[in-house]
């Protein structure tokens, strides 16, 4: 396994995989920035990666993969191919081992020398047949993973393992006491990399001590599978904010960081750019500053020169990172909270702030509608549209409140959300 710190992008989310041209754009970015050296291919919805892992790729798909591998290598980037057999593998089956070997051979023959085997989001029970051979799922996974590692060594290829317990929460916040992790740590060949997402699946913070503790258990430095900007679990979210919640000291405890970001390709400029900045930074890390710097570069991709930096930063601030809004996003929410809960006489500067941000958001939307980068627009469209509609609603509400007139008449927007998901959510999350 390469000893250099692995850093880059991991396409490992649920949903529509990125297109080939988008991946080429990504590789160009990664080549242009200092700090990134790796792309990992693991789209959950590439059928041959997960559900049909036993089947080899048909020629056309294989051709595309080959092109991607070559493009990475030409740009001096590593390409990791990940396979996810965990949904239905029989760990003790020779026939399944042959399928795994054949698949890896197929990928290895198109030039790939870095592999990962993923056991995330799979049943935690092993089959009756496997129970005859192994006393636990960890024993079963260690067996197959070590075997694959040894096989790959013949081709001078590396391997990273993604455990089924891949964050603190899944270990019930007791990593030292977790039997699965302890067993994996002992049984896995020490040359095999080990993924970890932090205390949570989506970790807003990754404390250094949490990784020091993990290292003792797994007997190696983990590679962070970073879901900070992943949004496949919530269609109303998108994250344009910076790499944050990780101190520079953390890097000493790790063998690498791969970011699994937004499904919408064009949402990922700041998230990935600022990760690259974090990697090369040695003295002090200011994630806000990195966001501001990265946003200046992000501007060139919007396809409309009339957009201002402030508008672009406002967009980023409204959709920042998981659980965190940026500065102007916070101002917007605070102004809404004040306006909705107080009488107009007590609104003070909050109303001005609201109006200013509303004007900027409207201007941003208008300019985005005519952008030449339509692909970027459609990536941002759904969330922007939702926000714009809420702003319109607020605006009407403010006018009504200020007028002192009878009942609020903008009923066509209330309730805005309908349909089965909303009906179920109303019941399930009613308190
Ligand atoms: C996960 C999945 C990942 C998904 C992410 C965010 C890992 C190891 N696996 O649990 O594919 O994109 O959550 O929803 O993180």
Coordinates of C-alpha atoms and ligand atoms in Angstrom, one line a residue:
X1 CA 0.0 0.0 0.0
X2 CA 1.3 3.5 -0.9
X3 CA 2.6 5.1 2.2
X4 CA 1.8 8.7 1.1
X5 CA -1.1 10.4 2.7
X6 CA -4.2 9.6 0.6
X7 CA -6.3 12.7 -0.1
X8 CA -9.0 13.3 -2.6
X9 CA -12.5 12.6 -3.6
X10 CA -14.7 9.5 -3.1
X11 CA -17.7 9.1 -5.3
X12 CA -19.5 6.9 -2.8
X13 CA -23.0 8.2 -2.4
X14 CA -26.4 6.8 -3.1
X15 CA -28.2 8.1 -6.2
X16 CA -27.3 9.0 -9.8
X17 CA -23.5 8.6 -10.3
X18 CA -21.6 11.5 -11.8
X19 CA -21.2 11.6 -15.5
X20 CA -17.9 10.9 -17.2
X21 CA -17.4 14.6 -18.3
X22 CA -18.0 15.7 -14.7
X23 CA -15.4 13.3 -13.4
X24 CA -12.9 14.7 -16.0
X25 CA -13.6 18.2 -14.6
X26 CA -13.0 16.9 -11.1
X27 CA -9.7 15.3 -12.1
X28 CA -8.7 18.6 -13.7
X29 CA -9.4 20.4 -10.4
X30 CA -7.6 17.9 -8.4
X31 CA -4.5 18.2 -10.7
X32 CA -4.6 22.0 -10.5
X33 CA -4.8 22.1 -6.7
X34 CA -2.0 21.2 -4.4
X35 CA -2.9 18.5 -1.9
X36 CA -5.0 16.0 -3.7
X37 CA -3.8 12.7 -5.1
X38 CA -6.6 10.2 -5.3
X39 CA -10.1 9.5 -6.7
X40 CA -12.0 6.6 -5.4
X41 CA -14.7 5.1 -7.6
X42 CA -17.5 3.7 -5.4
X43 CA -21.0 4.9 -6.6
X44 CA -23.5 3.0 -4.7
X45 CA -25.7 2.9 -7.7
X46 CA -23.3 1.5 -10.2
X47 CA -25.0 -1.9 -10.4
X48 CA -21.7 -3.7 -11.1
X49 CA -20.1 -2.1 -8.1
X50 CA -22.6 -3.3 -5.5
X51 CA -25.8 -5.2 -6.4
X52 CA -24.3 -7.1 -9.3
X53 CA -20.8 -7.2 -7.9
X54 CA -20.3 -10.8 -9.2
X55 CA -20.8 -9.8 -12.8
X56 CA -18.1 -8.4 -14.9
X57 CA -18.6 -5.1 -16.6
X58 CA -20.0 -5.1 -20.2
X59 CA -17.6 -3.8 -22.8
X60 CA -19.0 -0.3 -23.0
X61 CA -18.9 0.4 -19.3
X62 CA -15.5 -1.2 -19.0
X63 CA -14.3 1.1 -21.7
X64 CA -15.5 4.1 -19.8
X65 CA -13.8 2.9 -16.6
X66 CA -10.6 2.4 -18.4
X67 CA -10.7 5.9 -19.7
X68 CA -11.2 7.2 -16.2
X69 CA -8.3 5.2 -14.9
X70 CA -6.1 6.4 -17.6
X71 CA -7.2 10.0 -17.2
X72 CA -6.4 9.9 -13.5
X73 CA -3.0 8.3 -14.1
X74 CA -2.1 10.8 -16.7
X75 CA -2.8 13.6 -14.2
X76 CA -0.7 11.8 -11.6
X77 CA -3.8 10.9 -9.5
X78 CA -4.4 7.5 -8.0
X79 CA -7.6 5.7 -9.0
X80 CA -9.1 3.3 -6.4
X81 CA -11.8 0.9 -7.6
X82 CA -14.1 -0.1 -4.8
X83 CA -16.2 -3.3 -4.8
X84 CA -19.1 -3.9 -2.4
X85 CA -20.0 -7.6 -2.2
X86 CA -21.5 -7.4 1.3
X87 CA -25.2 -7.4 0.4
X88 CA -25.2 -11.1 -0.5
X89 CA -21.8 -12.6 -0.4
X90 CA -21.2 -16.0 1.2
X91 CA -17.9 -15.4 2.8
X92 CA -16.9 -19.1 2.8
X93 CA -18.0 -19.8 -0.8
X94 CA -15.2 -20.6 -3.3
X95 CA -17.6 -19.7 -6.1
X96 CA -18.1 -16.2 -4.6
X97 CA -14.3 -15.9 -4.1
X98 CA -13.9 -16.8 -7.8
X99 CA -16.4 -14.1 -8.8
X100 CA -14.5 -11.5 -6.7
X101 CA -11.2 -12.5 -8.1
X102 CA -12.5 -12.4 -11.7
X103 CA -14.0 -9.0 -11.1
X104 CA -10.8 -7.6 -9.7
X105 CA -8.9 -9.2 -12.6
X106 CA -11.2 -7.4 -15.0
X107 CA -10.5 -4.0 -13.4
X108 CA -6.8 -4.8 -12.9
X109 CA -6.5 -5.5 -16.6
X110 CA -7.7 -2.1 -17.5
X111 CA -4.8 -0.5 -15.5
X112 CA -6.1 -0.2 -11.9
X113 CA -3.7 -1.0 -9.1
X114 CA -5.6 0.4 -6.1
X115 CA -8.6 -1.4 -4.7
X116 CA -11.1 -1.1 -1.8
X117 CA -13.5 -3.7 -0.5
X118 CA -16.6 -2.1 1.2
X119 CA -18.8 -3.7 3.8
X120 CA -20.8 -0.6 4.8
X121 CA -24.6 -0.7 4.9
X122 CA -25.0 -4.4 4.7
X123 CA -26.7 -7.1 6.9
X124 CA -24.8 -7.6 10.0
X125 CA -25.7 -11.3 10.2
X126 CA -23.8 -14.1 8.3
X127 CA -25.6 -16.9 6.5
X128 CA -26.1 -20.4 8.0
X129 CA -23.3 -21.7 5.7
X130 CA -20.9 -19.1 6.9
X131 CA -21.8 -19.8 10.5
X132 CA -20.4 -23.2 10.1
X133 CA -17.0 -21.6 9.1
X134 CA -16.8 -18.4 11.1
X135 CA -17.8 -17.5 14.6
X136 CA -18.6 -13.9 13.7
X137 CA -19.0 -11.5 10.8
X138 CA -15.6 -9.9 11.6
X139 CA -13.9 -13.3 11.1
X140 CA -15.7 -13.8 7.8
X141 CA -14.8 -10.3 6.5
X142 CA -11.2 -10.6 7.7
X143 CA -10.9 -13.9 5.9
X144 CA -12.1 -12.6 2.5
X145 CA -10.3 -9.2 2.8
X146 CA -6.9 -10.8 3.8
X147 CA -7.3 -13.3 1.0
X148 CA -8.0 -10.5 -1.5
X149 CA -5.0 -8.5 -0.2
X150 CA -2.7 -11.4 -0.7
X151 CA -4.0 -12.0 -4.1
X152 CA -3.6 -8.3 -5.1
X153 CA 0.0 -8.4 -3.8
X154 CA 0.8 -10.5 -6.9
X155 CA 0.0 -7.4 -8.9
X156 CA 1.6 -5.0 -6.6
X157 CA -1.8 -3.6 -5.8
X158 CA -3.1 -2.0 -2.6
X159 CA -6.3 -2.6 -0.6
X160 CA -8.5 -0.5 1.7
X161 CA -11.3 -2.1 3.8
X162 CA -14.5 -0.4 4.8
X163 CA -15.9 -2.0 8.0
X164 CA -19.6 -2.6 8.8
X165 CA -19.1 -0.7 12.0
X166 CA -17.6 2.5 10.4
X167 CA -18.3 5.2 13.0
X168 CA -18.4 5.8 16.8
X169 CA -22.2 5.7 16.8
X170 CA -22.3 2.3 15.2
X171 CA -20.0 1.1 18.0
X172 CA -22.4 2.6 20.5
X173 CA -19.8 5.2 21.3
X174 CA -17.6 2.6 22.9
X175 CA -14.9 2.0 20.3
X176 CA -12.4 0.3 22.8
X177 CA -15.2 -2.1 23.9
X178 CA -16.5 -3.0 20.4
X179 CA -15.9 -6.7 19.7
X180 CA -16.1 -6.3 15.9
X181 CA -13.6 -3.5 15.7
X182 CA -11.2 -5.3 18.0
X183 CA -11.4 -8.5 16.0
X184 CA -10.9 -6.7 12.7
X185 CA -7.9 -4.8 14.2
X186 CA -6.2 -8.0 15.2
X187 CA -7.1 -10.1 12.2
X188 CA -6.7 -7.7 9.2
X189 CA -3.3 -7.8 7.6
X190 CA -1.5 -4.6 8.7
X191 CA -0.9 -3.5 5.1
X192 CA -4.7 -3.0 4.6
X193 CA -6.1 0.5 4.9
X194 CA -9.2 1.0 7.1
X195 CA -12.0 3.5 6.5
X196 CA -13.8 5.4 9.3
X197 CA -16.3 8.2 9.1
X198 CA -15.7 9.7 12.6
X199 CA -17.9 9.7 15.6
X200 CA -21.0 9.8 13.3
X201 CA -21.9 8.8 9.8
X202 CA -21.9 12.5 9.1
X203 CA -19.4 13.9 11.6
X204 CA -19.5 17.7 12.1
X205 CA -16.4 17.3 14.2
X206 CA -13.7 14.7 14.4
X207 CA -11.8 15.1 17.6
X208 CA -8.2 14.0 17.6
X209 CA -8.7 11.9 20.7
X210 CA -11.4 9.9 19.0
X211 CA -9.0 8.8 16.3
X212 CA -6.2 8.2 18.8
X213 CA -8.6 5.8 20.6
X214 CA -9.6 4.1 17.4
X215 CA -6.0 3.6 16.3
X216 CA -5.3 1.5 19.4
X217 CA -8.2 -0.7 18.5
X218 CA -7.6 -1.1 14.8
X219 CA -3.8 -1.2 14.9
X220 CA -3.3 1.3 12.2
X221 CA -4.0 4.9 11.1
X222 CA -7.5 5.1 9.6
X223 CA -8.5 6.8 6.3
X224 CA -11.4 9.1 6.8
X225 CA -14.3 8.5 4.6
X226 CA -15.6 12.0 5.0
X227 CA -19.3 12.5 4.7
X228 CA -19.3 16.2 5.9
X229 CA -20.7 17.4 2.6
X230 CA -22.6 14.3 1.6
X231 CA -26.3 15.1 1.0
X232 CA -27.7 11.8 -0.4
X233 CA -29.7 11.4 2.8
X234 CA -31.8 14.6 2.5
X235 CA -33.0 16.0 -0.8
X236 CA -33.6 19.5 0.7
X237 CA -29.9 19.9 1.6
X238 CA -26.9 20.9 -0.4
X239 CA -23.6 21.9 1.0
X240 CA -21.4 24.6 -0.5
X241 CA -19.4 25.3 2.7
X242 CA -15.8 24.6 3.6
X243 CA -13.9 21.7 5.1
X244 CA -14.4 22.3 8.8
X245 CA -14.6 20.7 12.2
X246 CA -11.2 19.0 11.9
X247 CA -8.0 20.4 13.4
X248 CA -4.7 20.3 11.6
X249 CA -3.4 17.9 14.3
X250 CA -5.9 15.4 13.1
X251 CA -3.8 14.7 10.0
X252 CA -1.0 13.2 12.2
X253 CA -3.4 10.4 13.3
X254 CA -4.6 9.5 9.8
X255 CA -3.4 7.7 6.7
X256 CA -5.7 9.7 4.5
X257 CA -8.9 11.7 3.9
X258 CA -11.4 11.1 1.1
X259 CA -14.4 13.3 0.8
X260 CA -17.7 11.8 -0.2
X261 CA -19.5 15.0 -1.2
X262 CA -22.8 16.2 -2.6
X263 CA -24.5 14.1 -5.3
X264 CA -24.8 17.3 -7.4
X265 CA -21.4 17.5 -9.0
X266 CA -21.4 21.3 -9.3
X267 CA -22.0 21.8 -5.6
X268 CA -18.6 20.4 -4.8
X269 CA -16.2 23.2 -5.7
X270 CA -15.8 24.7 -2.2
X271 CA -16.0 21.5 -0.3
X272 CA -13.2 19.8 -2.2
X273 CA -11.1 22.9 -2.8
X274 CA -11.0 23.7 0.9
X275 CA -10.1 20.1 1.7
X276 CA -7.1 20.5 -0.5
X277 CA -6.3 23.7 1.3
X278 CA -6.6 22.0 4.6
X279 CA -4.2 19.2 3.5
X280 CA -1.4 21.6 2.5
X281 CA -1.9 23.9 5.5
X282 CA 0.7 23.4 8.2
X283 CA 0.4 26.4 10.6
X284 CA -3.2 27.3 11.4
X285 CA -6.5 26.4 9.9
X286 CA -9.3 29.0 9.4
X287 CA -12.1 27.2 7.6
X288 CA -14.0 30.5 7.1
X289 CA -11.1 32.1 5.4
X290 CA -10.7 29.1 3.2
X291 CA -14.4 29.4 2.2
X292 CA -14.0 33.0 1.3
X293 CA -10.8 32.3 -0.8
X294 CA -12.4 29.3 -2.5
X295 CA -15.5 31.2 -3.3
X296 CA -13.5 33.7 -5.4
X297 CA -12.3 30.7 -7.6
X298 CA -15.8 29.2 -7.6
X299 CA -17.1 32.3 -9.3
X300 CA -15.6 31.4 -12.7
X301 CA -17.8 28.4 -13.0
X302 CA -21.1 30.1 -12.7
X303 CA -21.3 31.1 -16.4
X304 CA -22.5 34.6 -15.7
X305 CA -20.0 37.4 -15.1
X306 CA -22.6 39.7 -13.6
X307 CA -22.8 37.6 -10.5
X308 CA -21.0 39.4 -7.6
X309 CA -18.7 37.7 -5.1
X310 CA -21.1 38.7 -2.3
X311 CA -24.0 37.0 -4.1
X312 CA -21.9 33.8 -4.5
X313 CA -20.9 33.9 -0.8
X314 CA -24.5 34.4 0.2
X315 CA -25.4 31.2 -1.7
X316 CA -22.6 29.4 0.1
X317 CA -23.6 30.8 3.4
X318 CA -27.2 29.7 3.0
X319 CA -26.2 26.1 2.2
X320 CA -23.0 25.7 4.2
X321 CA -22.2 22.4 5.9
X322 CA -24.1 19.7 7.7
X323 CA -25.8 21.3 10.8
X324 CA -24.1 24.7 10.1
X325 CA -25.1 27.8 8.3
X326 CA -22.6 30.4 7.1
X327 CA -22.6 34.0 8.4
X328 CA -25.2 35.4 6.1
X329 CA -27.3 32.3 6.3
X330 CA -27.4 32.8 10.1
X331 CA -28.3 36.4 9.7
X332 CA -31.2 35.5 7.4
X333 CA -32.6 32.9 9.8
X334 CA -32.2 35.3 12.8
X335 CA -34.1 38.0 11.0
X336 CA -36.9 35.6 10.0
X337 CA -37.1 34.4 13.6
X338 CA -37.3 38.0 15.0
X339 CA -39.9 39.1 12.4
X340 CA -42.1 36.2 12.9
X341 CA -42.1 36.3 16.7
X342 CA -42.2 40.1 17.3
X343 CA -44.4 43.1 16.4
X344 CA -43.1 45.4 13.6
X345 CA -42.1 48.0 16.1
X346 CA -39.6 45.6 17.6
X347 CA -38.1 44.4 14.3
X348 CA -35.4 47.1 14.2
X349 CA -32.4 46.4 12.0
X350 CA -33.6 42.8 11.4
X351 CA -36.0 44.0 8.8
X352 CA -33.3 45.8 6.9
X353 CA -31.1 42.8 7.1
X354 CA -33.9 40.6 5.8
X355 CA -34.6 43.0 2.9
X356 CA -31.0 43.3 1.9
X357 CA -30.5 39.5 1.9
X358 CA -33.8 39.1 0.0
X359 CA -32.7 41.5 -2.6
X360 CA -29.4 39.7 -3.0
X361 CA -31.0 36.3 -3.2
X362 CA -33.5 37.5 -5.9
X363 CA -30.7 39.0 -7.9
X364 CA -28.7 35.8 -7.5
X365 CA -31.6 33.7 -8.8
X366 CA -32.3 36.0 -11.7
X367 CA -28.6 35.8 -12.8
X368 CA -28.4 32.1 -12.3
X369 CA -31.5 31.6 -14.5
X370 CA -29.5 32.9 -17.5
X371 CA -26.2 31.3 -16.7
X372 CA -24.5 29.5 -19.5
X373 CA -23.5 26.7 -17.2
X374 CA -27.0 25.1 -17.3
X375 CA -25.6 22.0 -15.6
X376 CA -24.6 24.0 -12.6
X377 CA -28.0 25.8 -12.5
X378 CA -29.9 22.5 -12.5
X379 CA -27.8 21.2 -9.7
X380 CA -28.7 24.2 -7.6
X381 CA -32.2 24.7 -8.8
X382 CA -34.3 22.7 -6.4
X383 CA -32.9 24.1 -3.1
X384 CA -32.6 27.7 -4.5
X385 CA -36.2 27.6 -5.6
X386 CA -37.4 26.4 -2.3
X387 CA -35.6 29.2 -0.5
X388 CA -36.8 31.8 -3.0
X389 CA -40.4 30.7 -2.4
X390 CA -40.0 30.9 1.4
X391 CA -38.6 34.4 0.9
X392 CA -41.6 35.4 -1.2
X393 CA -43.9 34.1 1.5
X394 CA -42.0 36.0 4.2
X395 CA -42.2 39.2 2.1
X396 CA -45.9 39.0 1.7
X397 CA -46.3 38.2 5.4
X398 CA -44.2 41.3 6.3
X399 CA -46.3 43.6 4.1
X400 CA -49.5 42.1 5.7
X401 CA -48.1 42.5 9.2
X402 CA -47.0 46.1 8.6
X403 CA -50.4 47.0 7.1
X404 CA -52.2 45.9 10.2
X405 CA -55.0 44.5 8.0
X406 CA -57.3 41.6 9.0
X407 CA -56.5 38.1 8.1
X408 CA -53.3 37.0 6.3
X409 CA -54.3 36.4 2.7
X410 CA -51.6 34.4 0.9
X411 CA -53.3 31.1 1.4
X412 CA -52.3 29.6 -1.9
X413 CA -48.9 28.9 -0.3
X414 CA -50.3 27.3 2.9
X415 CA -49.6 24.5 3.4
X416 CA -47.0 24.4 0.6
X417 CA -45.9 20.9 1.2
X418 CA -48.3 18.1 0.3
X419 CA -48.1 14.5 -0.7
X420 CA -47.3 11.2 0.9
X421 CA -43.9 12.0 2.4
X422 CA -45.2 15.1 4.1
X423 CA -48.3 13.3 5.3
X424 CA -46.1 10.6 6.9
X425 CA -43.7 13.1 8.3
X426 CA -46.5 15.1 9.9
X427 CA -47.6 12.0 11.8
X428 CA -44.2 10.6 12.6
X429 CA -42.5 13.8 13.6
X430 CA -45.5 15.6 15.1
X431 CA -43.9 16.1 18.5
Ligands
LIG1 C1 -23.2 6.1 4.5 C2 -22.7 5.5 3.3 C3 -22.4 6.4 2.2 C4 -23.4 7.5 2.1 C5 -23.3 8.3 3.4 C6 -24.2 9.5 3.6 C7 -20.4 5.3 4.4 C8 -19.3 4.4 4.7 N1 -21.4 4.7 3.7 O1 -23.4 5.5 5.5 O2 -22.4 5.7 1.0 O3 -23.2 8.4 1.0 O4 -23.6 7.4 4.5 O5 -25.5 9.2 3.4 O6 -20.5 6.4 4.8

